[in-house]
């Protein structure tokens, strides 16, 4: 289940770069929507998501890069992930924000108020099942204030 959530998290971070995904399967057509769904008072501002290689290749390493500006000192918090496939009951997980940052991006808390660049790499699965995917990732700080929100939906067809 955590592998699916990790895949969904990377999917959320990288959907804006997908136009065609190449790999051992026949070429897949991927249509997507991605939204930085931050509230107006979210602590991470001017967020942007990039990924490489672009387009990603099934079965190969892909790196997602999140950049922006952190407007506050963050000592702890939570990362909330939700992933769904074909409108099935979503998988929901909650993670310690500092643990995820330290293990996935080698970034230690506390996070300083400054511009940031978080990078995470993951080997994509060899097979991507056609269907409708959706995912949301939200992060909060030590006082439950929203740091950021990213929402994505995509449709994968042969």
XYZ file of C-alpha atoms in Angstrom:
158
model
C 0.000 0.000 0.000
C 2.843 2.426 0.801
C 4.413 1.707 -2.611
C 1.151 2.774 -4.238
C 1.093 5.937 -2.148
C 4.722 6.684 -3.014
C 3.889 6.187 -6.698
C 0.830 8.411 -6.315
C 2.914 11.080 -4.581
C 5.378 11.109 -7.445
C 2.481 11.094 -9.887
C 1.095 14.195 -8.179
C 4.502 15.903 -8.308
C 5.145 15.068 -11.949
C 1.880 14.963 -13.843
C 2.381 18.409 -15.304
C 5.262 17.055 -17.386
C 3.520 13.987 -18.810
C 2.376 14.142 -22.404
C 3.421 10.644 -23.460
C 4.973 7.991 -21.301
C 7.353 5.623 -23.076
C 8.428 2.210 -21.882
C 8.083 -1.496 -22.391
C 4.322 -1.145 -22.833
C 2.886 0.336 -25.995
C 2.942 4.119 -25.841
C 0.386 5.365 -23.354
C -1.574 8.578 -23.768
C -1.866 10.516 -20.535
C -4.182 13.485 -20.006
C -3.795 15.344 -16.741
C -4.745 18.248 -14.549
C -2.519 19.479 -11.746
C -3.401 22.180 -9.279
C -1.345 23.826 -6.585
C -4.330 23.962 -4.243
C -2.697 26.103 -1.551
C -4.914 28.248 0.588
C -4.169 31.980 0.367
C -2.384 31.834 3.715
C -0.354 28.670 2.921
C 3.224 28.949 4.165
C 4.851 27.669 0.940
C 4.421 30.254 -1.816
C 5.376 30.528 -5.515
C 5.428 26.753 -5.835
C 6.489 25.017 -9.040
C 6.863 21.328 -9.916
C 9.320 19.964 -12.494
C 10.470 16.471 -13.360
C 13.082 14.728 -15.442
C 13.483 12.940 -17.691
C 10.645 14.580 -19.554
C 8.751 12.621 -20.691
C 9.311 9.976 -18.009
C 10.176 6.419 -19.043
C 8.463 3.382 -17.528
C 10.892 1.222 -15.550
C 13.461 4.026 -15.218
C 14.440 6.504 -12.533
C 12.426 9.726 -12.492
C 13.186 12.763 -10.349
C 10.575 15.258 -9.172
C 11.633 18.728 -8.045
C 9.435 21.044 -5.971
C 10.564 24.674 -5.658
C 9.097 27.724 -3.963
C 9.453 29.935 -0.915
C 8.864 28.877 2.685
C 7.555 31.861 4.640
C 8.001 30.436 8.157
C 10.294 28.394 10.391
C 8.933 24.806 10.425
C 9.986 22.504 13.258
C 7.543 19.637 12.632
C 4.323 18.741 10.860
C 2.459 16.136 8.869
C 2.180 15.076 5.249
C -1.247 13.775 4.250
C -1.543 11.680 1.109
C -4.611 10.361 -0.650
C -4.526 8.267 -3.825
C -7.318 6.703 -5.843
C -7.594 4.590 -8.999
C -10.811 4.441 -11.053
C -12.814 6.018 -8.215
C -12.158 3.073 -5.890
C -12.046 3.843 -2.181
C -9.002 6.084 -1.723
C -5.888 5.048 0.117
C -5.187 7.622 2.818
C -1.928 7.884 4.731
C -0.446 10.339 7.218
C 3.309 10.711 7.608
C 5.613 12.688 9.854
C 6.735 15.570 7.615
C 10.293 15.727 8.951
C 10.753 11.957 8.624
C 9.576 11.995 4.988
C 11.802 14.974 4.153
C 14.835 13.382 5.775
C 14.379 9.948 4.153
C 13.084 11.004 0.718
C 14.944 14.271 0.154
C 17.746 14.233 2.765
C 16.430 17.480 4.278
C 16.400 17.873 8.056
C 13.983 19.864 10.171
C 13.747 22.599 11.171
C 13.007 24.168 7.785
C 14.142 27.760 7.555
C 12.172 30.643 6.031
C 13.741 30.841 2.585
C 13.508 29.658 -1.008
C 13.561 25.880 -1.257
C 14.219 23.073 -3.672
C 13.100 19.574 -2.653
C 14.080 16.701 -4.906
C 12.865 13.092 -4.790
C 13.735 10.217 -7.141
C 11.796 7.032 -7.750
C 11.985 4.185 -10.243
C 8.721 4.072 -12.155
C 6.948 0.740 -12.471
C 7.417 -1.186 -15.733
C 3.659 -1.365 -16.240
C 1.138 1.432 -15.782
C -2.458 0.245 -15.805
C -4.790 2.327 -17.995
C -7.494 4.088 -15.994
C -8.193 7.215 -13.990
C -5.750 8.191 -11.261
C -6.082 10.967 -8.703
C -4.024 12.086 -5.774
C -3.690 14.872 -3.255
C -0.779 15.727 -1.007
C -1.139 18.279 1.772
C 1.392 19.305 4.381
C 0.889 21.122 7.671
C 3.303 22.649 10.149
C 3.716 22.235 13.910
C 0.596 24.348 14.607
C -1.508 22.670 11.889
C -1.174 25.609 9.466
C -1.159 24.569 5.811
C 2.266 24.527 4.185
C 1.132 23.383 0.742
C -1.428 21.379 -1.199
C -1.003 19.655 -4.568
C -3.900 17.964 -6.340
C -3.666 15.928 -9.549
C -5.909 13.880 -11.801
C -4.972 11.937 -14.876
C -6.434 9.553 -17.388
C -4.195 6.852 -18.901
C -5.266 5.223 -22.153
C -3.581 2.973 -24.713
